[in-house]
Amino acid sequence: MAPRSPPSAAARWAKPRPTNWRVLPLLLLLISAASLLLAIGFLQVALGGVLRRANALGRQCAPGLEGRSGGEDGAGHRRRIAIVSFSDEGGGRGPGRGRSFSGVGKAVAGNKQAYAARMGYVFVDAGGMVDHSRPPSWSKILAVRSQLPHYDWVFWNDADTMVMNPAISLETILHAAIGRTNLDASPDLVVTEDTNGVNAGVFFVRRSEWSDKFLQTWWNKTSFVRFGSTKSGDNDALKHLLRTLPAEELRAHVAVSPAQCLFNSYPWVPTLKSLHRLFTSPRTTWNGVYSDGDFLLHLAGLDDKKKWVFDMLDEMRPV
Ligand SMILES: *[C@@H]1O[C@H](CO)[C@@H](O)[C@H](O)[C@H]1NC(C)=O
């Protein structure tokens, strides 16, 4: 049988087959979906650019944060401050391997070490201190508690954090968060809040009896321990603890930073989830999003931490 020559374009249009019409709604749907995705993608890129410039656009993480530095108060008294972290959290052990951090631990530790050296703090890598009966994240409590007797303040940093603006001192941050200059009296715990409430990834603890008892109580919240998910439970335990603290005690001992970006900024990632968050909690998102000039970047909840760390450290290279 001789092959039939293909019908000319004119012939095809002249005799539309009924199936063409049945495909039309599907085609329209596909075009609409593609346009919607394109629009969302465009919106996300545009929003990312705007959010990254939050500080240039007038956001203030704290008044007069820039330029004020140095670790002394009026009396010339220096405080001993330790930055405590595990440089290789998890190390591929246990759940959440997708978020594993191997290979970048050293880079992040170097970043913290350089900042501590510049400012006269001590960087403590408490990685050897992990209690493997719980997800490693819980051991931050043990690490902080073990260092507290030797310092005036301990600044806890999860492993997925980097100092992006080393010109800002921790004393300046504490003054801004506490709202006064006396760092030798309570509050004892200084935290930030994101759209989920208090974040346990980055916080300050002052050496005091209250702090020691608080850390013990936090560690004792064993019913919150979770295995096999991205949640290990220590953050939920902290939130529960703060929620159930008597109001008077909370007021006296715990300070929530007026702005998350004072010392715990999250990068903007173009996902539907973050877009949804931006529209449901615009103020909180704006106050917590990482913008150029912010002190600390925290890759909270992100998967591709390795790429983030090296990209951001590249950005920091002095020009
Ligand atoms: C925490 O638990 C330990 C061991 O069970 C106990 O000795 C300690 O008193 C508890 N501390 C607090 C503050 O609850």
mmCIF file of C-alpha atoms and ligand atoms in Angstrom:
data_model
loop_
_atom_site.group_PDB
_atom_site.id
_atom_site.type_symbol
_atom_site.label_atom_id
_atom_site.label_comp_id
_atom_site.label_asym_id
_atom_site.label_seq_id
_atom_site.Cartn_x
_atom_site.Cartn_y
_atom_site.Cartn_z
ATOM 1 C CA MET A 1 0.000 0.000 0.000
ATOM 2 C CA ALA A 2 1.396 3.370 -1.001
ATOM 3 C CA PRO A 3 1.929 5.709 1.938
ATOM 4 C CA ARG A 4 -0.614 8.454 2.043
ATOM 5 C CA SER A 5 0.886 11.892 1.677
ATOM 6 C CA PRO A 6 0.200 14.038 4.752
ATOM 7 C CA PRO A 7 -2.757 16.384 4.334
ATOM 8 C CA SER A 8 -1.872 19.982 3.673
ATOM 9 C CA ALA A 9 -2.339 22.508 6.465
ATOM 10 C CA ALA A 10 -5.300 23.997 4.631
ATOM 11 C CA ALA A 11 -6.973 20.629 4.372
ATOM 12 C CA ARG A 12 -6.448 19.986 8.054
ATOM 13 C CA TRP A 13 -8.080 23.244 9.070
ATOM 14 C CA ALA A 14 -10.838 22.845 6.509
ATOM 15 C CA LYS A 15 -11.974 19.574 8.034
ATOM 16 C CA PRO A 16 -11.612 19.822 11.768
ATOM 17 C CA ARG A 17 -11.923 16.504 13.456
ATOM 18 C CA PRO A 18 -14.211 16.430 16.461
ATOM 19 C CA THR A 19 -11.363 15.240 18.701
ATOM 20 C CA ASN A 20 -9.685 18.652 18.246
ATOM 21 C CA TRP A 21 -12.548 20.285 20.069
ATOM 22 C CA ARG A 22 -12.401 17.851 22.892
ATOM 23 C CA VAL A 23 -8.719 18.680 23.440
ATOM 24 C CA LEU A 24 -9.371 22.415 23.518
ATOM 25 C CA PRO A 25 -10.489 22.732 27.176
ATOM 26 C CA LEU A 26 -7.490 20.678 28.268
ATOM 27 C CA LEU A 27 -5.225 22.895 26.201
ATOM 28 C CA LEU A 28 -6.711 26.026 27.748
ATOM 29 C CA LEU A 29 -6.288 24.538 31.197
ATOM 30 C CA LEU A 30 -2.646 23.736 30.500
ATOM 31 C CA ILE A 31 -2.014 27.239 29.179
ATOM 32 C CA SER A 32 -3.677 28.774 32.239
ATOM 33 C CA ALA A 33 -1.694 26.565 34.595
ATOM 34 C CA ALA A 34 1.557 27.394 32.818
ATOM 35 C CA SER A 35 0.790 31.121 32.942
ATOM 36 C CA LEU A 36 -0.083 30.881 36.618
ATOM 37 C CA LEU A 37 3.172 29.069 37.391
ATOM 38 C CA LEU A 38 5.092 31.605 35.348
ATOM 39 C CA ALA A 39 3.397 34.463 37.194
ATOM 40 C CA ILE A 40 4.105 32.884 40.577
ATOM 41 C CA GLY A 41 7.713 32.288 39.570
ATOM 42 C CA PHE A 42 8.052 35.875 38.467
ATOM 43 C CA LEU A 43 6.430 37.134 41.677
ATOM 44 C CA GLN A 44 8.768 35.005 43.778
ATOM 45 C CA VAL A 45 11.888 36.280 42.058
ATOM 46 C CA ALA A 46 10.680 39.872 42.324
ATOM 47 C CA LEU A 47 9.713 39.447 45.980
ATOM 48 C CA GLY A 48 13.050 37.782 46.716
ATOM 49 C CA GLY A 49 14.839 40.843 45.366
ATOM 50 C CA VAL A 50 12.701 43.219 47.416
ATOM 51 C CA LEU A 51 13.022 41.212 50.642
ATOM 52 C CA ARG A 52 16.775 40.913 50.263
ATOM 53 C CA ARG A 53 16.885 44.728 50.268
ATOM 54 C CA ALA A 54 14.645 45.109 53.332
ATOM 55 C CA ASN A 55 17.279 47.070 55.259
ATOM 56 C CA ALA A 56 17.974 49.410 52.345
ATOM 57 C CA LEU A 57 14.221 49.936 52.092
ATOM 58 C CA GLY A 58 14.063 51.200 55.662
ATOM 59 C CA ARG A 59 13.635 48.141 57.851
ATOM 60 C CA GLN A 60 15.460 48.538 61.160
ATOM 61 C CA CYS A 61 16.490 45.440 63.087
ATOM 62 C CA ALA A 62 17.535 47.800 65.892
ATOM 63 C CA PRO A 63 18.079 51.523 65.915
ATOM 64 C CA GLY A 64 21.712 52.492 65.391
ATOM 65 C CA LEU A 65 22.929 48.910 65.111
ATOM 66 C CA GLU A 66 25.517 49.753 62.487
ATOM 67 C CA GLY A 67 28.580 51.657 63.516
ATOM 68 C CA ARG A 68 28.216 50.962 67.208
ATOM 69 C CA SER A 69 30.653 48.228 68.080
ATOM 70 C CA GLY A 70 33.062 47.132 70.739
ATOM 71 C CA GLY A 71 32.449 44.948 73.706
ATOM 72 C CA GLU A 72 32.709 47.459 76.507
ATOM 73 C CA ASP A 73 30.075 49.357 78.364
ATOM 74 C CA GLY A 74 30.562 52.837 79.768
ATOM 75 C CA ALA A 75 32.586 51.511 82.678
ATOM 76 C CA GLY A 76 35.035 49.781 80.345
ATOM 77 C CA HIS A 77 33.997 46.387 81.677
ATOM 78 C CA ARG A 78 34.471 43.505 79.260
ATOM 79 C CA ARG A 79 32.217 40.548 79.434
ATOM 80 C CA ARG A 80 33.245 37.002 78.722
ATOM 81 C CA ILE A 81 31.082 35.678 75.945
ATOM 82 C CA ALA A 82 31.211 32.252 74.320
ATOM 83 C CA ILE A 83 29.688 31.350 70.985
ATOM 84 C CA VAL A 84 28.774 27.696 71.363
ATOM 85 C CA SER A 85 27.839 25.371 68.509
ATOM 86 C CA PHE A 86 28.282 21.892 67.080
ATOM 87 C CA SER A 87 30.258 22.347 63.907
ATOM 88 C CA ASP A 88 28.874 19.162 62.375
ATOM 89 C CA GLU A 89 25.407 18.668 63.747
ATOM 90 C CA GLY A 90 24.064 15.196 63.203
ATOM 91 C CA GLY A 91 26.971 14.106 61.066
ATOM 92 C CA GLY A 92 24.676 11.956 58.951
ATOM 93 C CA ARG A 93 23.535 9.999 61.976
ATOM 94 C CA GLY A 94 19.881 9.594 62.744
ATOM 95 C CA PRO A 95 16.934 11.216 60.992
ATOM 96 C CA GLY A 96 16.946 14.184 58.683
ATOM 97 C CA ARG A 97 19.878 13.074 56.559
ATOM 98 C CA GLY A 98 18.440 15.082 53.667
ATOM 99 C CA ARG A 99 19.353 18.109 55.690
ATOM 100 C CA SER A 100 22.760 16.745 56.568
ATOM 101 C CA PHE A 101 25.492 19.195 56.909
ATOM 102 C CA SER A 102 28.645 17.192 56.382
ATOM 103 C CA GLY A 103 31.452 19.074 54.690
ATOM 104 C CA VAL A 104 30.224 22.520 55.598
ATOM 105 C CA GLY A 105 30.761 22.214 59.331
ATOM 106 C CA LYS A 106 34.365 23.307 59.010
ATOM 107 C CA ALA A 107 33.502 26.303 56.854
ATOM 108 C CA VAL A 108 30.893 27.492 59.326
ATOM 109 C CA ALA A 109 33.193 26.911 62.320
ATOM 110 C CA GLY A 110 35.853 29.003 60.564
ATOM 111 C CA ASN A 111 33.340 31.792 60.072
ATOM 112 C CA LYS A 112 32.445 31.789 63.781
ATOM 113 C CA GLN A 113 36.056 31.475 64.881
ATOM 114 C CA ALA A 114 37.090 34.486 62.812
ATOM 115 C CA TYR A 115 34.251 36.550 64.236
ATOM 116 C CA ALA A 116 35.020 35.481 67.820
ATOM 117 C CA ALA A 117 38.724 36.290 67.371
ATOM 118 C CA ARG A 118 37.918 39.699 65.931
ATOM 119 C CA MET A 119 35.607 40.587 68.812
ATOM 120 C CA GLY A 120 37.437 38.924 71.684
ATOM 121 C CA TYR A 121 34.918 36.155 72.295
ATOM 122 C CA VAL A 122 35.536 32.434 72.554
ATOM 123 C CA PHE A 123 34.171 29.979 70.025
ATOM 124 C CA VAL A 124 33.392 26.579 71.533
ATOM 125 C CA ASP A 125 32.731 23.587 69.294
ATOM 126 C CA ALA A 126 30.802 21.298 71.625
ATOM 127 C CA GLY A 127 30.394 18.549 69.031
ATOM 128 C CA GLY A 128 31.973 15.956 71.306
ATOM 129 C CA MET A 129 29.196 16.474 73.769
ATOM 130 C CA VAL A 130 26.286 15.012 71.834
ATOM 131 C CA ASP A 131 24.074 12.638 73.816
ATOM 132 C CA HIS A 132 23.099 10.022 71.237
ATOM 133 C CA SER A 133 20.070 8.816 73.164
ATOM 134 C CA ARG A 134 18.208 11.791 71.651
ATOM 135 C CA PRO A 135 18.312 13.618 68.312
ATOM 136 C CA PRO A 136 21.552 15.676 68.367
ATOM 137 C CA SER A 137 19.697 18.978 68.414
ATOM 138 C CA TRP A 138 18.714 18.348 72.041
ATOM 139 C CA SER A 139 22.346 18.349 73.126
ATOM 140 C CA LYS A 140 22.550 22.097 72.611
ATOM 141 C CA ILE A 141 21.042 22.274 76.096
ATOM 142 C CA LEU A 142 23.907 20.202 77.554
ATOM 143 C CA ALA A 143 26.465 22.209 75.568
ATOM 144 C CA VAL A 144 25.163 25.582 76.763
ATOM 145 C CA ARG A 145 24.862 24.380 80.346
ATOM 146 C CA SER A 146 28.409 23.024 80.352
ATOM 147 C CA GLN A 147 29.897 26.339 79.176
ATOM 148 C CA LEU A 148 27.774 28.686 81.244
ATOM 149 C CA PRO A 149 29.878 28.531 84.440
ATOM 150 C CA HIS A 150 32.902 29.868 82.518
ATOM 151 C CA TYR A 151 31.293 32.883 80.820
ATOM 152 C CA ASP A 152 28.973 35.795 81.488
ATOM 153 C CA TRP A 153 26.877 35.014 78.434
ATOM 154 C CA VAL A 154 26.629 32.047 76.075
ATOM 155 C CA PHE A 155 25.421 32.615 72.535
ATOM 156 C CA TRP A 156 24.058 29.356 71.142
ATOM 157 C CA ASN A 157 24.226 28.899 67.341
ATOM 158 C CA ASP A 158 22.756 25.942 65.443
ATOM 159 C CA ALA A 159 25.226 24.530 62.931
ATOM 160 C CA ASP A 160 23.356 26.021 59.976
ATOM 161 C CA THR A 161 24.078 29.630 60.863
ATOM 162 C CA MET A 162 26.703 32.127 59.701
ATOM 163 C CA VAL A 163 27.811 35.540 60.845
ATOM 164 C CA MET A 164 27.256 37.756 57.819
ATOM 165 C CA ASN A 165 28.061 41.139 59.333
ATOM 166 C CA PRO A 166 31.058 40.747 61.678
ATOM 167 C CA ALA A 167 31.132 44.497 62.412
ATOM 168 C CA ILE A 168 28.190 44.106 64.812
ATOM 169 C CA SER A 169 29.103 43.035 68.355
ATOM 170 C CA LEU A 170 27.094 40.675 70.536
ATOM 171 C CA GLU A 171 26.975 43.321 73.254
ATOM 172 C CA THR A 172 25.326 45.733 70.827
ATOM 173 C CA ILE A 173 22.797 43.059 69.965
ATOM 174 C CA LEU A 174 22.099 42.283 73.625
ATOM 175 C CA HIS A 175 21.702 45.973 74.448
ATOM 176 C CA ALA A 176 19.251 46.335 71.570
ATOM 177 C CA ALA A 177 17.285 43.215 72.539
ATOM 178 C CA ILE A 178 17.142 44.061 76.234
ATOM 179 C CA GLY A 179 16.573 47.754 75.758
ATOM 180 C CA ARG A 180 19.148 48.912 78.302
ATOM 181 C CA THR A 181 22.876 48.769 78.880
ATOM 182 C CA ASN A 182 23.177 46.669 82.027
ATOM 183 C CA LEU A 183 24.023 43.163 80.874
ATOM 184 C CA ASP A 184 24.786 41.860 84.362
ATOM 185 C CA ALA A 185 21.177 41.540 85.514
ATOM 186 C CA SER A 186 18.236 39.571 84.134
ATOM 187 C CA PRO A 187 16.829 38.816 81.581
ATOM 188 C CA ASP A 188 18.628 35.519 81.448
ATOM 189 C CA LEU A 189 17.335 34.208 78.151
ATOM 190 C CA VAL A 190 17.142 36.256 74.946
ATOM 191 C CA VAL A 191 15.334 34.708 71.991
ATOM 192 C CA THR A 192 13.763 35.601 68.656
ATOM 193 C CA GLU A 193 10.356 34.709 67.269
ATOM 194 C CA ASP A 194 9.541 33.626 63.720
ATOM 195 C CA THR A 195 6.186 32.761 62.178
ATOM 196 C CA ASN A 196 6.167 29.563 64.267
ATOM 197 C CA GLY A 197 6.915 31.297 67.561
ATOM 198 C CA VAL A 198 10.151 31.158 69.571
ATOM 199 C CA ASN A 199 13.080 29.695 67.649
ATOM 200 C CA ALA A 200 15.547 27.446 69.495
ATOM 201 C CA GLY A 201 18.261 27.677 66.840
ATOM 202 C CA VAL A 202 19.928 30.881 68.038
ATOM 203 C CA PHE A 203 19.654 32.357 71.528
ATOM 204 C CA PHE A 204 21.565 33.986 74.378
ATOM 205 C CA VAL A 205 21.760 32.675 77.941
ATOM 206 C CA ARG A 206 23.197 34.629 80.862
ATOM 207 C CA ARG A 207 25.072 32.851 83.658
ATOM 208 C CA SER A 208 22.672 32.697 86.606
ATOM 209 C CA GLU A 209 20.966 30.225 88.878
ATOM 210 C CA TRP A 210 17.730 30.766 87.006
ATOM 211 C CA SER A 211 19.390 29.887 83.679
ATOM 212 C CA ASP A 212 20.909 26.704 85.033
ATOM 213 C CA LYS A 213 17.578 25.530 86.402
ATOM 214 C CA PHE A 214 15.785 26.556 83.219
ATOM 215 C CA LEU A 215 18.199 24.543 81.051
ATOM 216 C CA GLN A 216 17.724 21.523 83.321
ATOM 217 C CA THR A 217 13.961 21.821 83.118
ATOM 218 C CA TRP A 218 14.173 22.110 79.323
ATOM 219 C CA TRP A 219 16.386 19.008 79.114
ATOM 220 C CA ASN A 220 13.931 17.155 81.363
ATOM 221 C CA LYS A 221 11.031 17.665 78.930
ATOM 222 C CA THR A 222 11.598 14.149 77.621
ATOM 223 C CA SER A 223 8.020 13.728 76.416
ATOM 224 C CA PHE A 224 8.840 16.126 73.554
ATOM 225 C CA VAL A 225 11.691 14.002 72.143
ATOM 226 C CA ARG A 226 10.886 12.975 68.536
ATOM 227 C CA PHE A 227 12.782 10.599 66.270
ATOM 228 C CA GLY A 228 12.423 10.058 62.558
ATOM 229 C CA SER A 229 11.180 13.419 61.436
ATOM 230 C CA THR A 230 12.705 16.804 60.732
ATOM 231 C CA LYS A 231 11.369 17.853 64.133
ATOM 232 C CA SER A 232 13.478 16.668 67.039
ATOM 233 C CA GLY A 233 11.205 18.208 69.663
ATOM 234 C CA ASP A 234 13.637 20.491 71.492
ATOM 235 C CA ASN A 235 12.118 23.609 69.928
ATOM 236 C CA ASP A 236 8.604 22.493 70.835
ATOM 237 C CA ALA A 237 9.764 21.747 74.382
ATOM 238 C CA LEU A 238 11.184 25.268 74.672
ATOM 239 C CA LYS A 239 7.950 26.806 73.395
ATOM 240 C CA HIS A 240 5.932 24.724 75.817
ATOM 241 C CA LEU A 241 8.218 25.683 78.677
ATOM 242 C CA LEU A 242 7.904 29.391 77.913
ATOM 243 C CA ARG A 243 4.135 29.093 77.463
ATOM 244 C CA THR A 244 3.717 27.478 80.859
ATOM 245 C CA LEU A 245 6.070 29.775 82.767
ATOM 246 C CA PRO A 246 4.283 32.076 85.240
ATOM 247 C CA ALA A 247 3.794 35.486 83.613
ATOM 248 C CA GLU A 248 5.833 37.205 86.296
ATOM 249 C CA GLU A 249 8.802 34.880 85.796
ATOM 250 C CA LEU A 250 8.586 35.182 82.030
ATOM 251 C CA ARG A 251 8.650 38.960 82.228
ATOM 252 C CA ALA A 252 11.600 38.995 84.603
ATOM 253 C CA HIS A 253 13.813 36.405 82.922
ATOM 254 C CA VAL A 254 13.006 36.116 79.230
ATOM 255 C CA ALA A 255 13.411 38.782 76.554
ATOM 256 C CA VAL A 256 12.123 38.389 73.024
ATOM 257 C CA SER A 257 14.089 40.423 70.505
ATOM 258 C CA PRO A 258 12.000 43.271 69.078
ATOM 259 C CA ALA A 259 12.997 42.111 65.595
ATOM 260 C CA GLN A 260 13.980 38.629 64.477
ATOM 261 C CA CYS A 261 16.579 40.093 62.100
ATOM 262 C CA LEU A 262 18.566 41.430 65.056
ATOM 263 C CA PHE A 263 20.373 38.095 65.286
ATOM 264 C CA ASN A 264 18.435 35.334 63.504
ATOM 265 C CA SER A 265 17.578 36.111 59.857
ATOM 266 C CA TYR A 266 16.178 33.478 57.492
ATOM 267 C CA PRO A 267 16.907 33.627 53.768
ATOM 268 C CA TRP A 268 13.953 34.012 51.441
ATOM 269 C CA VAL A 269 13.415 30.911 49.345
ATOM 270 C CA PRO A 270 11.044 30.942 46.380
ATOM 271 C CA THR A 271 8.557 28.262 47.403
ATOM 272 C CA LEU A 272 4.781 28.269 47.622
ATOM 273 C CA LYS A 273 5.119 27.754 51.366
ATOM 274 C CA SER A 274 7.188 30.886 51.871
ATOM 275 C CA LEU A 275 4.887 32.824 49.539
ATOM 276 C CA HIS A 276 1.936 31.687 51.632
ATOM 277 C CA ARG A 277 3.766 32.706 54.816
ATOM 278 C CA LEU A 278 4.529 36.118 53.410
ATOM 279 C CA PHE A 279 0.856 36.779 52.744
ATOM 280 C CA THR A 280 -0.461 35.299 55.992
ATOM 281 C CA SER A 281 2.210 36.854 58.269
ATOM 282 C CA PRO A 282 3.722 39.731 56.278
ATOM 283 C CA ARG A 283 5.043 41.605 59.279
ATOM 284 C CA THR A 284 6.781 38.650 60.910
ATOM 285 C CA THR A 285 8.248 37.535 57.589
ATOM 286 C CA TRP A 286 9.509 41.034 56.805
ATOM 287 C CA ASN A 287 11.121 41.305 60.245
ATOM 288 C CA GLY A 288 12.826 37.950 59.940
ATOM 289 C CA VAL A 289 13.917 37.755 56.329
ATOM 290 C CA TYR A 290 17.641 37.933 55.599
ATOM 291 C CA SER A 291 18.654 41.250 54.104
ATOM 292 C CA ASP A 292 22.082 42.628 53.215
ATOM 293 C CA GLY A 293 23.712 43.998 56.346
ATOM 294 C CA ASP A 294 22.019 41.582 58.771
ATOM 295 C CA PHE A 295 24.171 40.072 61.497
ATOM 296 C CA LEU A 296 23.401 36.369 61.280
ATOM 297 C CA LEU A 297 21.966 34.103 58.599
ATOM 298 C CA HIS A 298 20.104 30.984 59.746
ATOM 299 C CA LEU A 299 19.236 28.325 57.158
ATOM 300 C CA ALA A 300 16.271 27.195 59.243
ATOM 301 C CA GLY A 301 14.315 24.365 57.671
ATOM 302 C CA LEU A 302 16.191 24.516 54.370
ATOM 303 C CA ASP A 303 17.403 21.386 52.620
ATOM 304 C CA ASP A 304 20.233 22.537 50.404
ATOM 305 C CA LYS A 305 22.359 23.940 53.212
ATOM 306 C CA LYS A 306 25.695 23.106 51.633
ATOM 307 C CA LYS A 307 25.050 25.230 48.578
ATOM 308 C CA TRP A 308 23.693 28.058 50.711
ATOM 309 C CA VAL A 309 26.699 28.071 53.021
ATOM 310 C CA PHE A 310 29.256 28.258 50.244
ATOM 311 C CA ASP A 311 27.292 30.804 48.219
ATOM 312 C CA MET A 312 26.893 33.085 51.219
ATOM 313 C CA LEU A 313 30.501 32.706 52.377
ATOM 314 C CA ASP A 314 31.535 33.649 48.826
ATOM 315 C CA GLU A 315 29.396 36.759 49.054
ATOM 316 C CA MET A 316 31.157 37.720 52.274
ATOM 317 C CA ARG A 317 34.673 37.619 50.826
ATOM 318 C CA PRO A 318 36.210 41.038 51.330
ATOM 319 C CA VAL A 319 36.398 43.020 48.104
HETATM 320 C C1 LIG B 1 15.852 17.072 85.921
HETATM 321 O O1 LIG B 1 15.927 15.651 86.029
HETATM 322 C C2 LIG B 1 16.989 15.198 86.841
HETATM 323 C C3 LIG B 1 17.059 13.708 86.737
HETATM 324 O O2 LIG B 1 15.803 13.122 86.774
HETATM 325 C C4 LIG B 1 16.765 15.688 88.273
HETATM 326 O O3 LIG B 1 17.825 15.254 89.104
HETATM 327 C C5 LIG B 1 16.701 17.187 88.285
HETATM 328 O O4 LIG B 1 16.385 17.676 89.565
HETATM 329 C C6 LIG B 1 15.661 17.697 87.289
HETATM 330 N N1 LIG B 1 15.787 19.133 87.247
HETATM 331 C C7 LIG B 1 14.779 19.955 87.085
HETATM 332 C C8 LIG B 1 15.090 21.392 87.189
HETATM 333 O O5 LIG B 1 13.659 19.578 86.841
#
